[in-house]
Each structure stands twice: as C-alpha cells, then as structure tokens.
Amino acid sequence: MEEFLQKKFKEYYSNADLAMPRRFTRREYGFMFFGKSTMMRHMSFSSSQKIKAFLADKAPAHVFYSSAYYTKPYETDMKDKGWLGADLIFDLDADHLSLPENCTYEKMLSIVKRETKKLVEDFLIRDFGFRDLELVFSGSRGYHIHVYDKEALDLGSRERREIIDYITGNGISLDLILGKENYAIPSEKESGWYGKIGRAVNEYADKILSMENGVEELKKIKGIGDVKAERIYEGLKKLKKNPKVVNALPKEFIEYLKEKLAIESSKGEADEPVTSDIHRLIRFPTSLHGKTGFIVKSLSFEDFDDFDPLQDAIAFGDELLQMRVLKPFSIEIKDFHANVKEGIIEMPEYAAVFACARGLCTPA
Amino acid sequence: MIGIGTKTGKKSTIARYPFLLEAFEMIKDESMEEILYSEAFRGSRALAVARVQSALKNDEKQIFIDERNCFEAVLSFYLAKAIVTHIKDNFLLKRHSIFEAKNAYYYLEKESEEVVDQVAKSLGIEREGDKIRFVTFLKYAPNSYGSWKLVNTRLSGGMVEIDRHIFLRIMQEAMRERIERIRFSVSDIDKAIDLSSIYAELSSRKIAQRKEYRIEFDSFPPCMKNIIAQIENNINVSHLGRFSLVAFLNGIGMKEEEIMKILMPTPDFDDRVARYQVEHITGKEYSAPSCDSMRTYSLCFEPDNLCAKIKHPMQYYEYKINHKDHGRVPSKEV
C-alpha cells in the first residue's frame, strides 16, 4: 500500500508544476515519509531544481515549509536559525469547528468554506486591511490563509495572539462595547467589534420582527415568558431609533444578548496555536497531502466560491486499477460514486490513491 | 530630520525630548574632557546623578526646562545615560528608560498637537487623524487588557481609532524603547562623577524587590560585620562608623526599631540622641559610603574576594543574598 502511494506520488512530483514559496531559500523545510512517523526537519534548498529533484526522488507523504524566514534555515536549534520574520498564517480546519451531528462531508466543506470567507472578508480584509493574501486548500478538511503584507511579517508571537483573539472574540469586554450599567447597542457603522455587535443585534431584531411568530421565538430564550416576550418584541421595534432601549428590556434578554447574540454570531474561526507560532511549518502549496492524495492547492478569490476539492484538487488520472478492499466504505470523488464492499474492485487511479491513503484498500 | 527646533525655534522644546537626534546635535561638539572635569559643567554632572537617582526612586518630579538651562538638561540626559551604560545593570537600564519616558510623557501632555506629531514622527509613528496602524498599536500597547486589547478597539482597514491619551501612552512606550536602546559610553565617567550614591540606591532597590524579605547577617560585608562586632563588644565606634552602619542597614531595608536595637550596646548609647541620629539618616535617605570612602575613613576591614569585585558595601550584600538563592542545590526526588 505504502509502496503504491510512494510510486504514485513519485509520478506526480516528476511532472508537477511546483509553485515555489516566496523567498524559498530562506525557509526551513520538513518532510514526512510513507511508513514513518517522524519528521525530517531543518532542511534548506538553494534552488528550485533541488527541491523538485528531492521531491521526485523521495516522494514524501507530506511536505512542509516554515512560515518563517531565517538567515540559516538549516540550523537545528531555533535560536541559531536567525529569525528574519514570518508570514502570518491562519488555519481553518473542520476538526476545530463545532459541526452539527452526523455532518456530511459536503456539509462540512460548505461550513468550512463559509467560515473561511468570513475570516478573509470580514476580518483580514475589512478590519485588518491586509492586501497580500494567499488562500490555500489544505488537501484535507480545511483552508490555510497566508498573509504576506510587509507589516505582518515582523509581528511577534504576542502580537499574533492578539490578532487571533480579535478574530475569535477572545477577551472581548462587553462592558466597554455595550456599556456597564447604561447599555447602548453600538451603531452598525462603527468599526471593529462595535459595528459587528451592532449589526448582529439589528439583524436579530429584523429577523424576529419579520417572523410571523416572533414573540414565540423570543419565548425560547431562557427565562422569557409571555409578558416579557411581548415587552422585548416592542423594544426591538424601537431599537434602531433608540440604541439605549435595551436598558428597559428584561435582564434575561440582556444576558442572552451578552452570552449568545453579541459574540457567537460574529466571531471568526481559526486555530489559535498556528497563528501565534512564529516558527510554524505549513503545507507546501502544490504538494500532495499524504492522507488524501489531494493537491494542497492555492486558490484565487474568484475561484473560491466554486471550488470543490472533490473535483478540483485531484492529482491523479482516470486509469482503472484493480484494488483489494480492506474494509467496506462509501466514496464520492469526481465521477466515482460507490458503496464499496470487501473483495477486489476496479476503480479510477484518483479514487484508488485516496482510498489507499485512507487505509481502506491496497493494490490487488 | 525633525523640525521642532526650526519650526518653533525653541531649543527648550527639543530639550524636553533629549533622546531625539536633534537634541543630541546640541551637545555633540562639546569636549568630553570639559564636560567631565570643567567647573562650568558641574551643574550638568549633578543633574545627571539626580536623574539616575530619581529613576531609581521612582520619583516623578520634573526638571523645569527653559531657554537658559536647556543645554544643561540635554547634557545631563546623556551623562545619565553614560552612567547607566557604565553600571551595566539591567534593572537600572529599565528603570531609567521608564523614568525618562514618563518624564517626556508629562511634557507631551502639555504640548500642541503639532509638536506631538513631530515627536511621534521622529519615533517612527504616524498618526492619521485619530487613527494609527494596528501594528503600531500592538507593538506599543502597555498591556493587553480592557481597552488596550485589540478586540476592544475600533479597528478598520488596519487602522485603530485612538484618542489623545492613548496616543501619548503609545508614544511613551515608543520613547521608552528608544531610550533603552541608546548606548552612550564615556570612559572614566566613574572617576569624574561620584557614583557611590547610585550604587547604594540600586542595591537597596534590588534588595527591597525580593519576594522573600529578611535580613541575613551572614551576608553582611566584613566592614559592617566589624562595626557591629565592635558595638557588641562595647568598643566605642566613631560617628562616621555609626553613620555608615545606620545608612547601610537602612539601605537594605531594616526598620528603625531594629536599627535601634543593634546600636543599643554602645557605651555612649543615649536613646534620645541615637533615635534622632537614626531618624535623621533614614529620613533623609542618606546612602552608605562607597568602598573607596570606607577605606578613606579607615572603616574597611579585612576585605575578602568578593570585596575585590564590588564598589559599594550594599553591592556585597545584594550579591551574597542573590548568590545564596541561586547556589542552593534542589533536593532530588528519588
């Protein structure tokens, strides 16, 4: 199985059009190989030919490079490497999102995509004003965003943590944003979280007021009965004209506003340790993901909406191969949709590589 | 180059921000020989020591700067920086840069927006209306709580909305960093300027900072041990000897009552007079004499190896108690 994968990966890397990372000679490279659980690290390359030759020769299962630039990327001790700066990285992976139960693969991909769009548009572009971004399909269940803006490269770990806290709403002070005792919903037009919370509350009000049974909906909030729901409903009508009207609403609603409404609906998602780590290794775009065989693929923002990894990140061809199934599975990749039972089965190369990488089958 | 001097034509404005290149221009052509030894610069030298002392004491009194003393003020800043560079103590380096940055902050509070923006620009900070780049905000925010946490700011297009107070506080941090980075060395500064009071104060502050505070007689320098032994053996101790001991004990943080108990056995002990003396010394915060002075007063006694490395009895004590902590071998779990 591993020999098969390595052979296929070798074929891919022998012909692949690899996209060299920016300033690739300043970066550290790391590799994991089929059948081995350790990582080969602290590698550096002086030319793109050398990287290509290495990949074609060794055909690693996973290929990484450092988000950081170093004077001596080959040194094994971090303090000897001479840190020069690092791309700012965001990692959005389905594993870190709270997904609904029994979530299908398609549903999962659409949730990750929605969150990625929100992260890029609402946070990285609108709030942080970043301009030089690269969006990358991780090769598995998520996306990576690389930010190359000059001012981002120098940021230390503490500053990067502040950025991720901003995105996830960690450490937000509702006392500052909504007021401590004298509450006021911020204007939708305000910057930062002030505007986000203003928009979230107004959207919520619009939603309730547009419902046929808005009052019933309000009664779903803990501690809200008939009388209070009516009061809140009337209050929400006045909200846009008078942002201080919240003060007159029942305290159960204010609690709901603070705990659920204000942050939950506006917060972005991204894995915290990835962003704050200034020595992180990240997947090499145009390399293959060893657990799927998919291409780690750089995407343009125009293509992102229509991007479907099960169609567009496929590295291998349609040639039919005989495979021995190790355990039954169902699969939907490109044109191959099947419920596979144990035994010998013929499937296209791209599906065979995926199923092999998942440990579901082996060449017959 | 920044334009404070040329635009407002006031050197006194520059002198409030002596860490700026323009201020350095004012003094750079003076002869160091003159600065260190000439009577004309005695005031600057004294002010330099006072600046370092104030930094150590966290004493926020401001130097009044006008057209007449602006040269002296700038010179004293660089001499103070030279003293700090000479002593090579991280605690002092930090304290000093915090103090000078705070000082500049208080001046900035009273300046016109034009001057504020010019100083900011020369620190590499640009304000656009009431906004700054978020990276500048992150770099110089004094902490990351409440309104200093990015998530609680108004951020849009990479710009954070700030008011004047926040901007000045950001500048204070930038000034602190700038001041800390300045390295200004003057050879033989310790020969030209008596630094003993600074050494004493520095040790005293560092001793007081320790979490676990107690007096450790074992760690006293031989000279102080000798004076105490003389008192205990009813040998009459000179006024200078008593003064040195009281200043030393006060310096390491001993309470007046405890100091009185140590002085008690002296033959000429007069509770009223002794209390007056102790209160006088502790109240005025006199510092103990340096090793040089102790030798001059014939109070230096059987100096050991550590004595050879230090310049002040307080440093001896500080070194000993710190060394004790570090030298302790942790017990091994079996």
XYZ file of C-alpha atoms in Angstrom:
698
model
C 0.000 0.000 0.000
C 2.755 2.433 1.011
C 4.866 1.391 -1.948
C 1.894 2.045 -4.223
C 1.360 5.515 -2.752
C 5.008 6.367 -2.932
C 5.137 5.267 -6.575
C 2.117 7.404 -7.422
C 3.465 10.423 -5.522
C 6.768 9.993 -7.352
C 4.932 10.116 -10.663
C 3.174 13.277 -9.555
C 6.331 15.050 -8.360
C 8.267 14.064 -11.502
C 5.867 16.064 -13.643
C 4.294 18.531 -11.245
C 4.474 22.240 -11.795
C 5.525 23.177 -8.263
C 4.912 26.716 -7.062
C 7.965 27.830 -5.113
C 7.167 29.714 -1.934
C 8.352 33.316 -1.756
C 11.957 33.657 -0.664
C 12.165 29.879 -0.659
C 15.900 29.722 0.104
C 15.289 31.445 3.468
C 12.824 28.848 4.653
C 13.170 25.618 6.572
C 11.600 22.503 5.002
C 10.157 19.459 6.707
C 9.056 16.107 5.303
C 7.210 13.043 6.453
C 7.584 9.790 4.567
C 5.273 6.866 3.978
C 5.605 4.258 6.695
C 7.487 6.569 9.023
C 6.056 8.603 11.837
C 8.937 11.028 12.372
C 9.530 14.236 10.545
C 12.711 15.132 8.737
C 13.256 18.806 9.589
C 15.689 21.712 9.254
C 16.238 21.122 5.552
C 17.018 24.004 3.257
C 17.411 24.298 -0.502
C 19.421 26.714 -2.586
C 17.447 26.296 -5.816
C 14.026 25.271 -7.033
C 15.615 22.483 -9.098
C 16.988 20.963 -5.904
C 13.582 20.991 -4.233
C 11.978 19.423 -7.298
C 14.673 16.783 -7.548
C 14.347 15.965 -3.856
C 10.571 15.570 -4.071
C 10.750 13.472 -7.247
C 13.393 11.255 -5.691
C 11.998 10.805 -2.178
C 8.267 11.312 -2.830
C 7.373 12.258 0.738
C 3.871 11.767 2.097
C 3.767 15.297 3.494
C 5.747 18.392 2.542
C 6.033 21.452 4.769
C 7.939 24.686 4.841
C 8.386 27.229 7.589
C 6.210 30.312 7.660
C 9.404 31.949 8.978
C 12.383 33.268 7.054
C 15.809 32.610 8.522
C 19.397 33.554 7.822
C 20.361 29.922 8.476
C 17.254 27.796 7.972
C 19.323 24.591 8.175
C 20.382 25.108 11.825
C 18.720 22.609 14.140
C 18.415 24.933 17.114
C 15.772 27.651 16.763
C 17.982 30.259 18.353
C 20.739 29.647 15.810
C 18.481 29.996 12.788
C 18.385 33.796 12.813
C 14.679 34.612 12.563
C 14.002 37.320 9.986
C 10.213 37.404 10.052
C 7.322 35.107 9.277
C 4.230 35.037 7.104
C 1.056 35.384 9.126
C -0.833 32.110 8.881
C -4.427 31.170 9.598
C -5.598 27.604 9.677
C -9.251 26.758 9.358
C -9.853 23.092 9.769
C -13.085 21.171 10.176
C -11.514 19.432 13.156
C -11.582 22.682 15.092
C -15.088 23.775 14.166
C -18.188 22.815 16.071
C -20.058 20.910 13.396
C -23.620 19.613 13.645
C -24.010 15.911 14.488
C -23.883 13.465 11.581
C -22.477 16.199 9.381
C -21.891 15.003 5.825
C -18.603 15.682 4.042
C -20.323 18.151 1.704
C -21.994 19.989 4.578
C -18.687 20.094 6.439
C -16.906 21.553 3.421
C -19.548 24.222 2.981
C -19.317 25.229 6.664
C -15.521 25.481 6.456
C -15.860 27.491 3.265
C -18.369 29.886 4.836
C -16.063 30.408 7.827
C -13.067 30.944 5.551
C -14.917 33.604 3.579
C -15.954 35.327 6.783
C -12.390 35.239 8.114
C -10.967 36.672 4.905
C -13.624 39.255 4.103
C -14.834 40.456 7.499
C -11.612 40.217 9.425
C -8.451 40.048 7.338
C -9.508 42.476 4.614
C -12.112 44.745 6.199
C -10.732 45.072 9.726
C -7.020 44.382 9.355
C -6.720 45.861 5.885
C -4.416 43.108 4.613
C -3.878 43.162 0.876
C -1.428 40.414 0.055
C -3.162 37.167 0.900
C -2.986 33.649 -0.445
C -5.802 31.203 0.061
C -4.848 27.530 0.049
C -6.887 24.334 0.224
C -5.145 22.229 2.893
C -5.505 18.988 0.988
C -7.875 17.619 3.571
C -10.663 19.298 5.521
C -9.810 22.955 5.585
C -8.053 26.018 4.252
C -4.914 27.938 5.068
C -4.536 31.659 4.610
C -1.043 33.072 4.174
C -0.698 36.820 4.731
C 2.398 38.380 3.165
C 1.786 42.074 3.935
C 5.107 43.593 4.921
C 3.960 44.935 8.278
C 2.633 41.493 9.266
C 5.959 39.739 8.780
C 7.676 41.343 11.775
C 4.903 40.612 14.246
C 5.959 38.596 17.281
C 4.046 35.811 18.898
C 2.304 38.103 21.388
C 1.037 40.377 18.630
C -0.139 37.429 16.554
C -2.054 36.124 19.551
C -3.776 39.491 19.805
C -4.832 39.129 16.173
C -6.282 35.667 16.714
C -8.008 36.877 19.897
C -9.536 39.672 17.876
C -10.858 37.189 15.342
C -12.291 34.729 17.848
C -13.606 37.440 20.153
C -11.432 36.182 22.990
C -11.017 38.747 25.767
C -13.757 40.989 24.436
C -15.136 43.372 27.036
C -18.868 43.827 26.624
C -18.699 46.345 29.464
C -16.663 48.520 27.133
C -18.665 47.867 23.994
C -22.223 47.771 25.336
C -21.710 49.855 28.455
C -21.584 48.662 32.019
C -24.900 49.644 33.537
C -26.179 52.078 30.993
C -26.345 49.870 27.923
C -26.407 51.048 24.326
C -26.215 48.976 21.166
C -23.350 50.382 19.048
C -24.124 51.754 15.613
C -23.832 49.346 12.689
C -21.427 51.748 11.060
C -18.839 51.662 13.833
C -15.508 49.962 13.299
C -14.334 46.707 14.799
C -16.394 44.665 17.179
C -18.568 47.685 17.991
C -20.050 47.563 14.490
C -20.136 43.760 14.424
C -22.207 43.655 17.579
C -24.411 46.499 16.354
C -25.077 44.632 13.112
C -25.634 41.300 14.840
C -28.233 42.755 17.217
C -30.005 44.663 14.474
C -30.061 41.608 12.237
C -31.520 39.644 15.080
C -34.180 42.308 15.626
C -35.008 42.308 11.917
C -35.267 38.534 11.936
C -37.634 38.459 14.932
C -39.752 41.330 13.611
C -40.074 39.737 10.179
C -41.270 36.437 11.624
C -44.941 35.645 11.824
C -44.468 34.342 15.345
C -41.591 36.491 16.553
C -42.959 36.560 20.090
C -42.999 32.768 20.200
C -39.369 32.749 19.032
C -38.425 35.086 21.874
C -40.046 32.747 24.371
C -37.407 30.154 23.509
C -34.882 32.294 25.415
C -34.275 31.023 28.926
C -36.430 32.827 31.499
C -38.649 34.606 28.961
C -42.411 34.111 29.259
C -45.439 35.680 27.529
C -45.269 39.084 29.174
C -41.518 39.553 28.834
C -41.532 38.330 25.222
C -44.122 40.993 24.352
C -42.007 43.650 26.027
C -38.879 42.569 24.160
C -40.790 42.476 20.869
C -41.959 46.055 21.355
C -38.457 47.068 22.421
C -36.836 45.567 19.307
C -39.145 47.716 17.160
C -37.637 50.846 18.669
C -34.042 49.603 18.695
C -32.808 51.300 15.531
C -34.083 54.697 16.590
C -33.015 54.355 20.167
C -29.972 52.167 20.871
C -30.492 52.660 24.607
C -33.850 50.927 24.574
C -32.092 47.732 25.724
C -31.942 49.191 29.211
C -35.698 48.837 29.514
C -35.660 45.180 28.410
C -35.780 42.263 30.870
C -32.416 41.298 32.283
C -32.818 37.740 30.915
C -32.737 39.219 27.430
C -29.684 41.331 28.186
C -27.975 38.182 29.450
C -28.944 36.387 26.243
C -27.647 39.321 24.229
C -24.312 39.238 26.028
C -23.824 35.497 26.163
C -25.148 34.342 22.810
C -26.016 37.101 20.429
C -23.158 39.573 20.706
C -20.140 37.344 20.120
C -21.298 33.961 18.859
C -22.808 35.179 15.621
C -19.923 37.458 14.642
C -16.813 35.633 15.741
C -14.395 34.199 13.255
C -12.690 30.838 13.374
C -9.047 29.857 13.085
C -6.751 27.596 15.030
C -5.022 29.721 17.676
C -1.618 27.962 18.037
C -0.993 28.015 14.279
C -1.314 31.784 14.028
C 0.690 32.629 17.138
C 3.562 30.271 16.327
C 6.284 32.224 14.550
C 8.235 29.063 13.651
C 5.332 27.077 12.243
C 5.709 24.556 9.471
C 2.896 24.793 6.941
C 1.968 22.648 3.956
C 3.711 23.444 0.705
C 1.106 24.558 -1.864
C 1.123 22.301 -4.948
C 2.436 19.397 -2.861
C 0.257 16.377 -2.075
C -1.465 15.559 1.197
C -0.381 12.051 2.202
C -3.671 11.177 3.868
C -5.855 12.027 0.829
C -3.629 12.288 -2.211
C -5.251 15.660 -2.931
C -3.273 18.669 -4.081
C -2.601 21.341 -1.500
C -3.979 23.953 -3.793
C -3.600 27.693 -3.991
C -6.894 29.335 -4.971
C -7.828 32.702 -6.332
C -10.642 34.521 -4.553
C -12.671 34.415 -7.769
C -12.417 30.634 -7.941
C -13.059 30.098 -4.257
C -16.866 30.115 -4.364
C -16.979 27.378 -6.978
C -14.037 25.404 -5.658
C -14.893 21.794 -4.923
C -11.913 19.827 -3.633
C -13.510 16.565 -4.711
C -13.349 17.797 -8.309
C -10.663 20.436 -8.357
C -7.877 19.140 -6.081
C -7.471 15.784 -7.803
C -3.901 14.973 -8.784
C -4.341 11.623 -10.494
C -5.863 10.216 -13.640
C -8.790 8.033 -14.654
C -6.911 4.847 -15.480
C -8.723 1.902 -13.917
C -6.807 -0.080 -11.296
C -7.526 -3.348 -9.524
C -7.722 -2.791 -5.776
C -8.279 -5.084 -2.804
C -10.754 -3.568 -0.365
C -9.717 -3.896 3.296
C -12.930 -2.642 4.822
C -16.204 -1.546 3.228
C -16.612 2.165 2.575
C -18.605 4.619 0.552
C -16.881 7.138 -1.643
C -17.848 10.127 -3.809
C -14.886 11.604 -5.618
C -15.117 13.236 -9.027
C -17.086 10.761 -11.169
C -16.589 7.768 -8.938
C -19.510 7.293 -6.555
C -19.755 3.884 -4.940
C -20.557 1.825 -1.891
C -17.610 -0.486 -1.856
C -17.776 -3.950 -0.312
C -14.868 -6.217 0.598
C -13.138 -8.002 -2.239
C -11.366 -6.963 -5.432
C -12.708 -3.922 -7.232
C -11.731 -1.801 -10.194
C -11.575 1.937 -9.609
C -10.008 5.014 -11.210
C -6.494 5.911 -10.146
C -7.564 9.092 -8.297
C -10.045 7.133 -6.149
C -7.562 4.329 -5.607
C -4.941 6.749 -4.270
C -7.478 8.382 -1.946
C -8.773 5.049 -0.619
C -5.232 3.778 -0.173
C -4.141 6.921 1.638
C -7.128 6.454 3.955
C -6.027 2.861 4.574
C -9.199 1.440 3.061
C -7.685 -0.592 0.281
C -4.451 -1.837 -1.222
C -3.358 -2.778 -4.757
C -4.647 -6.203 -5.694
C 15.281 65.428 10.350
C 12.566 66.569 12.668
C 11.545 70.125 12.664
C 10.770 71.034 16.243
C 13.718 73.328 16.568
C 13.377 75.031 13.250
C 9.603 75.382 13.280
C 9.066 76.668 16.756
C 12.594 77.985 17.070
C 12.719 76.754 20.622
C 15.594 74.749 21.942
C 13.713 74.263 25.184
C 11.142 72.203 23.296
C 13.881 69.925 21.969
C 15.447 69.647 25.403
C 12.272 68.051 26.747
C 12.886 65.148 24.361
C 16.651 64.735 24.703
C 16.617 61.249 23.161
C 15.778 62.719 19.754
C 18.630 63.092 17.301
C 18.108 66.849 17.195
C 18.759 67.153 20.896
C 21.957 65.174 20.586
C 23.030 67.654 17.921
C 23.027 70.335 20.617
C 25.787 68.706 22.650
C 27.721 66.562 20.206
C 30.527 69.048 19.611
C 31.394 69.656 23.264
C 34.693 68.330 24.579
C 34.208 65.312 26.828
C 37.205 66.380 28.895
C 35.443 69.674 29.636
C 32.118 68.019 30.340
C 33.648 65.640 32.852
C 36.032 67.957 34.667
C 35.253 71.589 33.997
C 33.609 73.666 36.680
C 31.246 75.013 34.021
C 29.590 71.613 33.720
C 29.318 70.842 37.411
C 25.559 71.522 37.235
C 25.070 69.078 34.372
C 27.006 66.389 36.175
C 24.973 66.855 39.354
C 21.755 66.836 37.358
C 22.834 63.596 35.665
C 23.274 61.884 39.031
C 19.938 63.330 40.168
C 18.236 61.958 37.054
C 19.521 58.453 37.716
C 18.635 58.715 41.411
C 15.126 59.872 40.546
C 14.782 56.970 38.159
C 15.724 54.527 40.897
C 13.456 56.170 43.447
C 10.568 56.326 41.000
C 10.427 59.953 41.852
C 8.315 61.727 39.266
C 9.450 65.254 39.892
C 10.062 67.045 36.626
C 13.051 69.048 35.609
C 11.985 72.545 34.739
C 13.376 73.374 31.333
C 13.551 76.839 29.810
C 15.768 78.561 27.268
C 18.535 79.108 29.830
C 19.071 75.573 31.067
C 18.118 73.524 28.016
C 21.714 72.750 27.143
C 22.398 71.577 30.686
C 19.242 69.445 30.588
C 20.206 67.676 27.372
C 23.771 67.166 28.527
C 22.601 65.726 31.837
C 20.398 63.257 29.972
C 23.390 61.916 28.033
C 25.632 61.867 31.100
C 22.899 59.957 32.938
C 22.729 57.566 30.003
C 26.528 57.213 30.200
C 26.252 56.391 33.915
C 23.602 53.756 33.204
C 25.689 52.329 30.358
C 28.726 52.230 32.652
C 26.963 50.432 35.522
C 25.626 47.758 33.118
C 22.708 46.724 35.277
C 19.536 45.588 33.584
C 17.276 46.711 36.414
C 18.802 50.175 36.293
C 18.599 50.269 32.496
C 14.867 49.511 32.589
C 14.112 51.849 35.479
C 15.985 54.651 33.817
C 14.260 54.334 30.461
C 10.827 54.110 32.105
C 11.573 57.203 34.163
C 12.825 59.299 31.256
C 9.948 58.176 29.032
C 7.419 59.132 31.726
C 9.109 62.462 32.100
C 8.790 63.119 28.385
C 5.177 61.934 28.512
C 4.287 64.603 31.076
C 5.815 67.239 28.835
C 3.981 65.887 25.807
C 0.653 66.176 27.597
C 1.067 69.941 27.543
C 2.352 70.271 24.003
C 0.458 71.360 20.908
C -0.731 68.677 18.504
C 1.895 69.873 16.063
C 4.759 69.145 18.453
C 3.186 65.810 19.468
C 3.031 64.743 15.833
C 6.590 65.840 15.170
C 7.965 63.902 18.119
C 5.853 60.907 17.053
C 7.166 61.101 13.519
C 10.742 61.098 14.675
C 9.936 57.977 16.699
C 8.625 56.362 13.526
C 4.959 56.638 14.460
C 2.464 58.228 12.098
C -0.960 59.376 13.186
C -3.601 59.789 10.503
C -6.325 61.921 12.006
C -7.383 59.974 15.083
C -6.025 56.654 13.845
C -2.788 54.691 13.870
C -1.738 51.429 12.230
C -2.824 48.443 14.282
C 0.729 47.050 14.227
C 1.946 50.218 15.948
C -0.824 49.856 18.492
C 0.111 46.219 19.140
C 3.805 46.992 19.345
C 3.499 49.734 21.929
C 0.317 48.940 23.885
C 1.452 48.854 27.519
C -0.664 45.763 28.218
C -3.353 43.681 26.589
C -6.329 44.124 28.871
C -9.555 46.087 28.571
C -9.278 48.982 26.181
C -5.680 48.015 25.349
C -6.801 44.687 23.957
C -7.120 44.840 20.176
C -10.509 43.112 20.213
C -11.919 46.040 22.196
C -10.668 48.729 19.846
C -12.336 50.215 16.806
C -10.323 48.594 14.012
C -10.965 49.083 10.314
C -8.731 48.806 7.257
C -5.747 48.158 9.529
C -6.234 51.414 11.448
C -7.131 51.647 15.136
C -9.080 54.626 16.437
C -7.263 56.311 19.296
C -7.760 59.382 21.434
C -5.014 61.752 22.549
C -4.448 59.991 25.843
C -3.966 56.608 24.178
C -1.710 58.116 21.544
C 0.538 59.701 24.173
C 0.679 56.449 26.102
C 1.714 54.633 22.893
C 4.382 57.279 22.410
C 5.589 56.817 25.971
C 6.242 53.174 25.225
C 7.996 54.051 21.961
C 10.131 56.612 23.805
C 10.971 54.063 26.488
C 12.159 51.666 23.839
C 14.175 54.369 22.083
C 15.818 55.495 25.328
C 16.626 51.957 26.368
C 18.326 51.336 23.037
C 20.615 54.354 23.268
C 24.110 53.282 24.277
C 26.283 56.211 25.252
C 29.676 55.404 26.702
C 32.027 57.868 28.309
C 35.318 56.461 29.504
C 36.343 57.230 33.071
C 32.911 58.556 33.920
C 33.211 56.790 37.294
C 36.356 58.777 38.037
C 34.818 62.112 37.123
C 31.475 61.583 38.831
C 30.940 60.018 42.255
C 28.566 57.136 41.586
C 28.509 55.702 45.112
C 25.056 57.029 45.960
C 23.731 55.396 42.796
C 25.330 52.054 43.595
C 23.852 52.200 47.094
C 20.392 53.110 45.902
C 20.465 50.467 43.191
C 21.379 47.692 45.617
C 18.801 48.907 48.074
C 16.043 48.803 45.434
C 17.028 45.378 44.258
C 17.100 44.014 47.803
C 13.679 45.503 48.519
C 12.317 43.855 45.370
C 12.997 40.365 46.617
C 9.886 38.354 47.310
C 11.075 36.755 50.498
C 12.389 39.546 52.621
C 14.527 39.020 55.674
C 17.771 40.415 56.987
C 20.668 37.977 56.674
C 23.531 38.996 58.916
C 25.735 36.273 57.455
C 25.678 38.101 54.148
C 26.918 41.447 55.522
C 30.251 42.709 54.206
C 33.241 42.370 56.567
C 33.316 46.142 57.240
C 29.741 46.209 58.537
C 30.189 42.960 60.475
C 33.232 44.579 62.096
C 31.317 47.688 63.168
C 28.546 45.539 64.676
C 31.109 43.379 66.469
C 32.708 46.490 67.930
C 29.329 47.704 69.165
C 28.566 44.310 70.699
C 31.960 44.295 72.437
C 31.382 47.727 73.831
C 34.145 49.259 71.789
C 33.440 52.853 71.022
C 32.578 53.365 67.359
C 33.230 56.650 65.615
C 30.413 58.820 64.467
C 31.294 58.017 60.843
C 31.262 54.304 61.637
C 27.799 54.534 63.168
C 26.588 56.684 60.312
C 27.857 54.155 57.763
C 26.219 51.259 59.573
C 22.856 53.002 60.012
C 22.821 54.091 56.369
C 23.728 50.547 55.334
C 21.043 48.942 57.494
C 18.508 51.443 56.276
C 19.594 50.732 52.724
C 18.974 47.017 52.998
C 15.500 47.766 54.323
C 15.830 47.375 58.072
C 13.192 49.122 60.192
C 14.189 51.969 62.529
C 13.273 49.955 65.616
C 15.565 47.122 64.612
C 18.405 49.513 63.842
C 17.993 50.982 67.321
C 18.364 47.504 68.855
C 21.674 46.981 67.079
C 23.025 50.339 68.287
C 21.851 49.750 71.862
C 25.009 48.217 73.358
C 27.239 51.206 72.529
C 28.730 52.688 75.724
C 27.617 56.176 74.917
C 24.157 54.982 73.963
C 21.655 57.682 74.528
C 18.278 56.568 73.338
C 17.115 60.079 72.506
C 20.241 61.097 70.624
C 20.530 57.745 68.859
C 16.904 57.909 67.759
C 17.468 61.402 66.466
C 20.516 60.254 64.529
C 18.767 57.212 63.105
C 15.721 59.183 62.102
C 17.896 61.830 60.557
C 19.826 59.316 58.470
C 16.856 57.189 57.466
C 14.561 60.143 56.913
C 16.976 61.894 54.605
C 17.731 58.605 52.878
C 21.459 59.071 53.146
C 23.278 56.260 51.462
C 26.159 54.364 52.996
C 29.645 55.382 51.854
C 31.229 53.578 48.914
C 34.155 51.188 49.430
C 36.522 53.989 48.415
C 35.161 56.233 51.160
C 35.135 53.405 53.692
C 38.851 52.952 53.018
C 39.434 56.690 53.416
C 37.630 56.615 56.800
C 39.650 53.518 57.799
C 36.405 51.606 58.147
C 37.291 48.999 55.523
C 38.057 45.754 57.374
C 39.632 42.530 56.119
C 38.304 42.698 52.548
C 37.619 39.274 51.028
C 37.486 38.017 47.421
C 34.016 39.403 46.841
C 35.140 42.834 48.065
C 37.565 42.953 45.169
C 34.675 42.763 42.725
C 32.398 45.424 44.137
C 32.433 49.151 44.728
C 29.909 49.526 47.481
C 29.064 47.589 50.684
C 25.444 47.371 49.511
C 26.523 45.515 46.393
C 28.300 42.989 48.608
C 25.109 42.214 50.489
C 22.980 42.143 47.352
C 25.376 39.771 45.638
C 25.570 37.472 48.664
C 21.841 37.061 49.177
C 21.181 36.522 45.491
C 24.034 34.094 45.216
C 22.681 32.136 48.149
C 19.364 31.577 46.356
C 20.944 30.550 43.105
C 23.567 28.382 44.678
C 21.029 26.299 46.603
C 21.015 22.754 45.322
C 17.477 21.485 44.819
C 16.804 18.264 46.671
C 16.463 15.331 44.353
C 13.306 13.253 44.250
C 14.131 9.557 44.467
